[in-house]
Amino acid sequence: MKVAFVGAEEFEIRGLLARGWAARAAGPGFRAARQAGEHLIREQKPDALASVGICGALAPDLALGEIVVDETAAPRCDRPHRRGAVVSIDRVIATAEEKQRLAALGLVVEMESRAVAELAREHGLRFFCVKAVSDTAAEDLPLDFNRYRAADGRFEKRRIAWTAVARPLTLLPALMRLNRHSQFAARRLGEFLADCRFE
């Protein structure tokens, strides 16, 4: 089965690209995920689309880097992982309080899989969803990143950087820590996907 992988940011799919797999990241959110998926369908003619990337934990027992596979869209893999509902919302869930309110709906929350699933259904393709935890249920993100999204949904990284520079003792270290956690989660995701069987 030929699978094409949709991520949000380039670092999420770096390991897939290094293996020569069909993958594309066009930015966070539904609109960008759909654009990436449409490009992959045109260029790669896949049998399946997979939504992959980092996510925020909703379940309090999920640890940083832990893998969550959507219960309705799971590849086979012997590596440790959790199966359950992945909640997909077209905005950043930035606080532990927001996560707690969503916890009854699933294990994790992210911003792309619903759009990728809808696109796969429209084209009669299989769909898979695999995510890695980059922030736990008890964590607040250092910023409300929704305030730093452009009209196309992408994060305005220059504005984020300037905001961090203005608060170098508090915000800058928190953003650096989030980046480390996100990179770690992406590496764990790549390792997991390398051992998956998509059937």
PDB file of C-alpha atoms in Angstrom:
ATOM      1  CA  MET A   1       0.000   0.000   0.000  1.00  0.00           C
ATOM      2  CA  LYS A   2       1.347   3.423  -0.935  1.00  0.00           C
ATOM      3  CA  VAL A   3       0.847   5.883   1.919  1.00  0.00           C
ATOM      4  CA  ALA A   4       1.336   9.654   1.767  1.00  0.00           C
ATOM      5  CA  PHE A   5       1.943  11.481   5.050  1.00  0.00           C
ATOM      6  CA  VAL A   6       0.560  14.911   5.987  1.00  0.00           C
ATOM      7  CA  GLY A   7       2.210  16.898   8.777  1.00  0.00           C
ATOM      8  CA  ALA A   8       1.972  20.510   9.904  1.00  0.00           C
ATOM      9  CA  GLU A   9       5.617  21.559  10.269  1.00  0.00           C
ATOM     10  CA  GLU A  10       8.700  20.344   8.395  1.00  0.00           C
ATOM     11  CA  PHE A  11      10.386  18.993  11.516  1.00  0.00           C
ATOM     12  CA  GLU A  12       7.456  16.598  12.050  1.00  0.00           C
ATOM     13  CA  ILE A  13       8.088  14.813   8.745  1.00  0.00           C
ATOM     14  CA  ARG A  14      11.882  15.138   8.527  1.00  0.00           C
ATOM     15  CA  GLY A  15      12.431  11.465   9.355  1.00  0.00           C
ATOM     16  CA  LEU A  16       9.915  10.368   6.726  1.00  0.00           C
ATOM     17  CA  LEU A  17      11.522  12.487   4.023  1.00  0.00           C
ATOM     18  CA  ALA A  18      14.939  11.098   4.970  1.00  0.00           C
ATOM     19  CA  ARG A  19      13.603   7.618   4.235  1.00  0.00           C
ATOM     20  CA  GLY A  20      12.274   8.743   0.855  1.00  0.00           C
ATOM     21  CA  TRP A  21       8.623   8.485   1.883  1.00  0.00           C
ATOM     22  CA  ALA A  22       5.969  10.735   0.361  1.00  0.00           C
ATOM     23  CA  ALA A  23       5.298  13.458   2.940  1.00  0.00           C
ATOM     24  CA  ARG A  24       4.338  17.113   2.963  1.00  0.00           C
ATOM     25  CA  ALA A  25       3.844  19.831   5.585  1.00  0.00           C
ATOM     26  CA  ALA A  26       2.016  23.024   4.600  1.00  0.00           C
ATOM     27  CA  GLY A  27       1.395  24.533   8.034  1.00  0.00           C
ATOM     28  CA  PRO A  28      -0.959  24.001  10.973  1.00  0.00           C
ATOM     29  CA  GLY A  29      -4.729  23.743  10.782  1.00  0.00           C
ATOM     30  CA  PHE A  30      -7.407  22.331   8.549  1.00  0.00           C
ATOM     31  CA  ARG A  31      -6.808  24.519   5.497  1.00  0.00           C
ATOM     32  CA  ALA A  32      -3.088  23.815   5.295  1.00  0.00           C
ATOM     33  CA  ALA A  33      -3.553  20.095   5.948  1.00  0.00           C
ATOM     34  CA  ARG A  34      -6.058  19.848   3.134  1.00  0.00           C
ATOM     35  CA  GLN A  35      -3.713  21.690   0.767  1.00  0.00           C
ATOM     36  CA  ALA A  36      -0.851  19.334   1.644  1.00  0.00           C
ATOM     37  CA  GLY A  37      -3.075  16.318   1.157  1.00  0.00           C
ATOM     38  CA  GLU A  38      -4.385  17.534  -2.193  1.00  0.00           C
ATOM     39  CA  HIS A  39      -0.813  18.068  -3.395  1.00  0.00           C
ATOM     40  CA  LEU A  40       0.181  14.553  -2.343  1.00  0.00           C
ATOM     41  CA  ILE A  41      -2.838  13.016  -4.058  1.00  0.00           C
ATOM     42  CA  ARG A  42      -2.024  14.806  -7.305  1.00  0.00           C
ATOM     43  CA  GLU A  43       1.702  14.073  -7.230  1.00  0.00           C
ATOM     44  CA  GLN A  44       1.911  10.671  -5.548  1.00  0.00           C
ATOM     45  CA  LYS A  45      -1.407   8.913  -6.331  1.00  0.00           C
ATOM     46  CA  PRO A  46      -1.409   7.202  -2.911  1.00  0.00           C
ATOM     47  CA  ASP A  47      -3.690   4.433  -1.673  1.00  0.00           C
ATOM     48  CA  ALA A  48      -3.908   6.069   1.751  1.00  0.00           C
ATOM     49  CA  LEU A  49      -3.322   9.346   3.565  1.00  0.00           C
ATOM     50  CA  ALA A  50      -1.851   9.488   7.068  1.00  0.00           C
ATOM     51  CA  SER A  51      -2.092  12.468   9.392  1.00  0.00           C
ATOM     52  CA  VAL A  52       1.096  12.531  11.474  1.00  0.00           C
ATOM     53  CA  GLY A  53       2.696  15.015  13.834  1.00  0.00           C
ATOM     54  CA  ILE A  54       2.825  16.325  17.363  1.00  0.00           C
ATOM     55  CA  CYS A  55      -0.131  16.834  19.666  1.00  0.00           C
ATOM     56  CA  GLY A  56      -1.190  17.966  23.108  1.00  0.00           C
ATOM     57  CA  ALA A  57      -2.173  15.383  25.696  1.00  0.00           C
ATOM     58  CA  LEU A  58      -5.683  15.430  27.107  1.00  0.00           C
ATOM     59  CA  ALA A  59      -5.318  12.273  29.201  1.00  0.00           C
ATOM     60  CA  PRO A  60      -3.343  13.130  32.366  1.00  0.00           C
ATOM     61  CA  ASP A  61      -1.292   9.911  32.269  1.00  0.00           C
ATOM     62  CA  LEU A  62       0.187  10.534  28.812  1.00  0.00           C
ATOM     63  CA  ALA A  63       3.890  11.388  28.917  1.00  0.00           C
ATOM     64  CA  LEU A  64       6.046  13.536  26.671  1.00  0.00           C
ATOM     65  CA  GLY A  65       6.917  11.669  23.465  1.00  0.00           C
ATOM     66  CA  GLU A  66       4.264   8.997  23.952  1.00  0.00           C
ATOM     67  CA  ILE A  67       2.650   7.768  20.737  1.00  0.00           C
ATOM     68  CA  VAL A  68      -1.118   7.853  20.263  1.00  0.00           C
ATOM     69  CA  VAL A  69      -2.791   6.115  17.347  1.00  0.00           C
ATOM     70  CA  ASP A  70      -6.386   6.954  16.491  1.00  0.00           C
ATOM     71  CA  GLU A  71      -8.551   3.955  17.295  1.00  0.00           C
ATOM     72  CA  THR A  72     -10.382   4.096  13.963  1.00  0.00           C
ATOM     73  CA  ALA A  73      -7.312   4.701  11.778  1.00  0.00           C
ATOM     74  CA  ALA A  74      -4.482   2.548  13.109  1.00  0.00           C
ATOM     75  CA  PRO A  75      -1.517   0.969  11.334  1.00  0.00           C
ATOM     76  CA  ARG A  76       0.004  -2.185  12.829  1.00  0.00           C
ATOM     77  CA  CYS A  77       3.037  -1.629  15.048  1.00  0.00           C
ATOM     78  CA  ASP A  78       4.676  -3.623  17.842  1.00  0.00           C
ATOM     79  CA  ARG A  79       6.244  -0.556  19.463  1.00  0.00           C
ATOM     80  CA  PRO A  80       4.534   0.755  22.614  1.00  0.00           C
ATOM     81  CA  HIS A  81       1.657   3.105  21.908  1.00  0.00           C
ATOM     82  CA  ARG A  82      -1.812   4.048  23.069  1.00  0.00           C
ATOM     83  CA  ARG A  83      -4.954   3.715  20.992  1.00  0.00           C
ATOM     84  CA  GLY A  84      -7.877   6.065  21.407  1.00  0.00           C
ATOM     85  CA  ALA A  85      -9.724   9.047  20.016  1.00  0.00           C
ATOM     86  CA  VAL A  86      -7.720  11.929  18.556  1.00  0.00           C
ATOM     87  CA  VAL A  87      -9.562  15.248  18.901  1.00  0.00           C
ATOM     88  CA  SER A  88      -9.014  17.557  15.936  1.00  0.00           C
ATOM     89  CA  ILE A  89      -9.728  21.294  16.312  1.00  0.00           C
ATOM     90  CA  ASP A  90      -8.660  24.125  13.999  1.00  0.00           C
ATOM     91  CA  ARG A  91      -7.033  26.173  16.768  1.00  0.00           C
ATOM     92  CA  VAL A  92      -4.271  25.785  19.319  1.00  0.00           C
ATOM     93  CA  ILE A  93      -5.399  24.496  22.712  1.00  0.00           C
ATOM     94  CA  ALA A  94      -3.048  26.527  24.864  1.00  0.00           C
ATOM     95  CA  THR A  95      -3.982  25.921  28.501  1.00  0.00           C
ATOM     96  CA  ALA A  96      -4.342  22.988  30.867  1.00  0.00           C
ATOM     97  CA  GLU A  97      -7.839  24.253  31.661  1.00  0.00           C
ATOM     98  CA  GLU A  98      -8.867  23.973  27.994  1.00  0.00           C
ATOM     99  CA  LYS A  99      -7.352  20.493  27.795  1.00  0.00           C
ATOM    100  CA  GLN A 100      -9.304  19.406  30.854  1.00  0.00           C
ATOM    101  CA  ARG A 101     -12.558  20.530  29.237  1.00  0.00           C
ATOM    102  CA  LEU A 102     -11.774  18.421  26.152  1.00  0.00           C
ATOM    103  CA  ALA A 103     -10.522  15.353  28.008  1.00  0.00           C
ATOM    104  CA  ALA A 104     -13.849  13.535  27.791  1.00  0.00           C
ATOM    105  CA  LEU A 105     -13.589  13.569  23.981  1.00  0.00           C
ATOM    106  CA  GLY A 106     -10.260  11.785  23.511  1.00  0.00           C
ATOM    107  CA  LEU A 107      -6.664  11.130  24.498  1.00  0.00           C
ATOM    108  CA  VAL A 108      -4.964  13.982  22.611  1.00  0.00           C
ATOM    109  CA  VAL A 109      -5.756  17.117  20.629  1.00  0.00           C
ATOM    110  CA  GLU A 110      -4.236  18.366  17.362  1.00  0.00           C
ATOM    111  CA  MET A 111      -5.096  20.555  14.381  1.00  0.00           C
ATOM    112  CA  GLU A 112      -4.982  18.571  11.129  1.00  0.00           C
ATOM    113  CA  SER A 113      -6.387  15.041  11.185  1.00  0.00           C
ATOM    114  CA  ARG A 114     -10.048  15.908  10.638  1.00  0.00           C
ATOM    115  CA  ALA A 115      -9.252  17.692   7.366  1.00  0.00           C
ATOM    116  CA  VAL A 116      -6.986  14.849   6.188  1.00  0.00           C
ATOM    117  CA  ALA A 117      -9.638  12.251   7.062  1.00  0.00           C
ATOM    118  CA  GLU A 118     -12.302  14.161   5.130  1.00  0.00           C
ATOM    119  CA  LEU A 119     -10.027  14.469   2.098  1.00  0.00           C
ATOM    120  CA  ALA A 120      -9.203  10.756   2.181  1.00  0.00           C
ATOM    121  CA  ARG A 121     -12.907   9.915   2.364  1.00  0.00           C
ATOM    122  CA  GLU A 122     -13.690  12.174  -0.612  1.00  0.00           C
ATOM    123  CA  HIS A 123     -11.073  10.360  -2.719  1.00  0.00           C
ATOM    124  CA  GLY A 124     -11.893   6.852  -1.537  1.00  0.00           C
ATOM    125  CA  LEU A 125      -8.533   6.432   0.205  1.00  0.00           C
ATOM    126  CA  ARG A 126      -7.619   4.683   3.429  1.00  0.00           C
ATOM    127  CA  PHE A 127      -6.827   6.970   6.350  1.00  0.00           C
ATOM    128  CA  PHE A 128      -4.397   6.611   9.250  1.00  0.00           C
ATOM    129  CA  CYS A 129      -3.615   8.906  12.181  1.00  0.00           C
ATOM    130  CA  VAL A 130      -0.493   8.747  14.362  1.00  0.00           C
ATOM    131  CA  LYS A 131       0.552  11.493  16.805  1.00  0.00           C
ATOM    132  CA  ALA A 132       3.288  12.065  19.398  1.00  0.00           C
ATOM    133  CA  VAL A 133       2.776  14.062  22.598  1.00  0.00           C
ATOM    134  CA  SER A 134       4.710  17.343  22.750  1.00  0.00           C
ATOM    135  CA  ASP A 135       2.928  18.887  25.755  1.00  0.00           C
ATOM    136  CA  THR A 136       1.230  17.101  28.629  1.00  0.00           C
ATOM    137  CA  ALA A 137      -2.296  17.610  29.919  1.00  0.00           C
ATOM    138  CA  ALA A 138      -1.075  19.593  32.924  1.00  0.00           C
ATOM    139  CA  GLU A 139       1.002  22.044  30.850  1.00  0.00           C
ATOM    140  CA  ASP A 140       0.060  25.496  29.665  1.00  0.00           C
ATOM    141  CA  LEU A 141       1.755  26.560  26.446  1.00  0.00           C
ATOM    142  CA  PRO A 142       3.970  29.639  26.883  1.00  0.00           C
ATOM    143  CA  LEU A 143       1.863  31.694  24.441  1.00  0.00           C
ATOM    144  CA  ASP A 144      -1.622  31.724  22.990  1.00  0.00           C
ATOM    145  CA  PHE A 145      -0.323  30.824  19.529  1.00  0.00           C
ATOM    146  CA  ASN A 146      -3.736  31.526  17.992  1.00  0.00           C
ATOM    147  CA  ARG A 147      -2.853  35.230  18.240  1.00  0.00           C
ATOM    148  CA  TYR A 148       0.178  34.635  16.019  1.00  0.00           C
ATOM    149  CA  ARG A 149      -1.466  32.929  13.041  1.00  0.00           C
ATOM    150  CA  ALA A 150      -1.567  34.550   9.623  1.00  0.00           C
ATOM    151  CA  ALA A 151      -4.594  34.553   7.325  1.00  0.00           C
ATOM    152  CA  ASP A 152      -3.478  31.244   5.792  1.00  0.00           C
ATOM    153  CA  GLY A 153      -3.242  29.654   9.255  1.00  0.00           C
ATOM    154  CA  ARG A 154       0.557  29.532   9.484  1.00  0.00           C
ATOM    155  CA  PHE A 155       2.292  30.715  12.611  1.00  0.00           C
ATOM    156  CA  GLU A 156       3.949  34.121  12.214  1.00  0.00           C
ATOM    157  CA  LYS A 157       7.327  33.045  13.559  1.00  0.00           C
ATOM    158  CA  ARG A 158       8.865  36.496  13.290  1.00  0.00           C
ATOM    159  CA  ARG A 159       6.181  37.981  15.544  1.00  0.00           C
ATOM    160  CA  ILE A 160       6.651  35.122  18.000  1.00  0.00           C
ATOM    161  CA  ALA A 161      10.409  35.741  18.010  1.00  0.00           C
ATOM    162  CA  TRP A 162       9.968  39.467  18.685  1.00  0.00           C
ATOM    163  CA  THR A 163       7.566  38.710  21.528  1.00  0.00           C
ATOM    164  CA  ALA A 164      10.121  36.294  23.014  1.00  0.00           C
ATOM    165  CA  VAL A 165      12.930  38.858  22.727  1.00  0.00           C
ATOM    166  CA  ALA A 166      10.778  41.337  24.637  1.00  0.00           C
ATOM    167  CA  ARG A 167      10.530  38.840  27.542  1.00  0.00           C
ATOM    168  CA  PRO A 168      13.945  37.135  27.502  1.00  0.00           C
ATOM    169  CA  LEU A 169      13.931  35.907  31.094  1.00  0.00           C
ATOM    170  CA  THR A 170      10.540  34.181  31.051  1.00  0.00           C
ATOM    171  CA  LEU A 171       9.113  33.612  27.608  1.00  0.00           C
ATOM    172  CA  LEU A 172      12.311  32.805  25.722  1.00  0.00           C
ATOM    173  CA  PRO A 173      13.300  29.846  27.956  1.00  0.00           C
ATOM    174  CA  ALA A 174       9.715  28.524  27.865  1.00  0.00           C
ATOM    175  CA  LEU A 175       9.624  28.639  24.062  1.00  0.00           C
ATOM    176  CA  MET A 176      13.016  26.938  23.855  1.00  0.00           C
ATOM    177  CA  ARG A 177      11.778  24.185  26.175  1.00  0.00           C
ATOM    178  CA  LEU A 178       8.641  23.715  24.048  1.00  0.00           C
ATOM    179  CA  ASN A 179      10.810  23.485  20.933  1.00  0.00           C
ATOM    180  CA  ARG A 180      12.986  20.785  22.555  1.00  0.00           C
ATOM    181  CA  HIS A 181       9.910  18.832  23.583  1.00  0.00           C
ATOM    182  CA  SER A 182       8.409  19.146  20.104  1.00  0.00           C
ATOM    183  CA  GLN A 183      11.628  17.976  18.446  1.00  0.00           C
ATOM    184  CA  PHE A 184      11.828  15.024  20.853  1.00  0.00           C
ATOM    185  CA  ALA A 185       8.213  14.059  20.100  1.00  0.00           C
ATOM    186  CA  ALA A 186       8.889  14.287  16.358  1.00  0.00           C
ATOM    187  CA  ARG A 187      11.890  11.946  16.686  1.00  0.00           C
ATOM    188  CA  ARG A 188       9.821   9.431  18.621  1.00  0.00           C
ATOM    189  CA  LEU A 189       7.139   9.693  15.947  1.00  0.00           C
ATOM    190  CA  GLY A 190       9.634   8.972  13.167  1.00  0.00           C
ATOM    191  CA  GLU A 191      10.999   5.940  15.015  1.00  0.00           C
ATOM    192  CA  PHE A 192       7.494   4.599  15.519  1.00  0.00           C
ATOM    193  CA  LEU A 193       6.403   5.114  11.922  1.00  0.00           C
ATOM    194  CA  ALA A 194       9.523   3.359  10.633  1.00  0.00           C
ATOM    195  CA  ASP A 195       8.279   0.149  12.266  1.00  0.00           C
ATOM    196  CA  CYS A 196       4.628   0.490  11.214  1.00  0.00           C
ATOM    197  CA  ARG A 197       2.828  -1.690   8.713  1.00  0.00           C
ATOM    198  CA  PHE A 198       0.100   0.114   6.780  1.00  0.00           C
ATOM    199  CA  GLU A 199      -2.398  -2.451   5.565  1.00  0.00           C
TER     200      GLU A 199
END
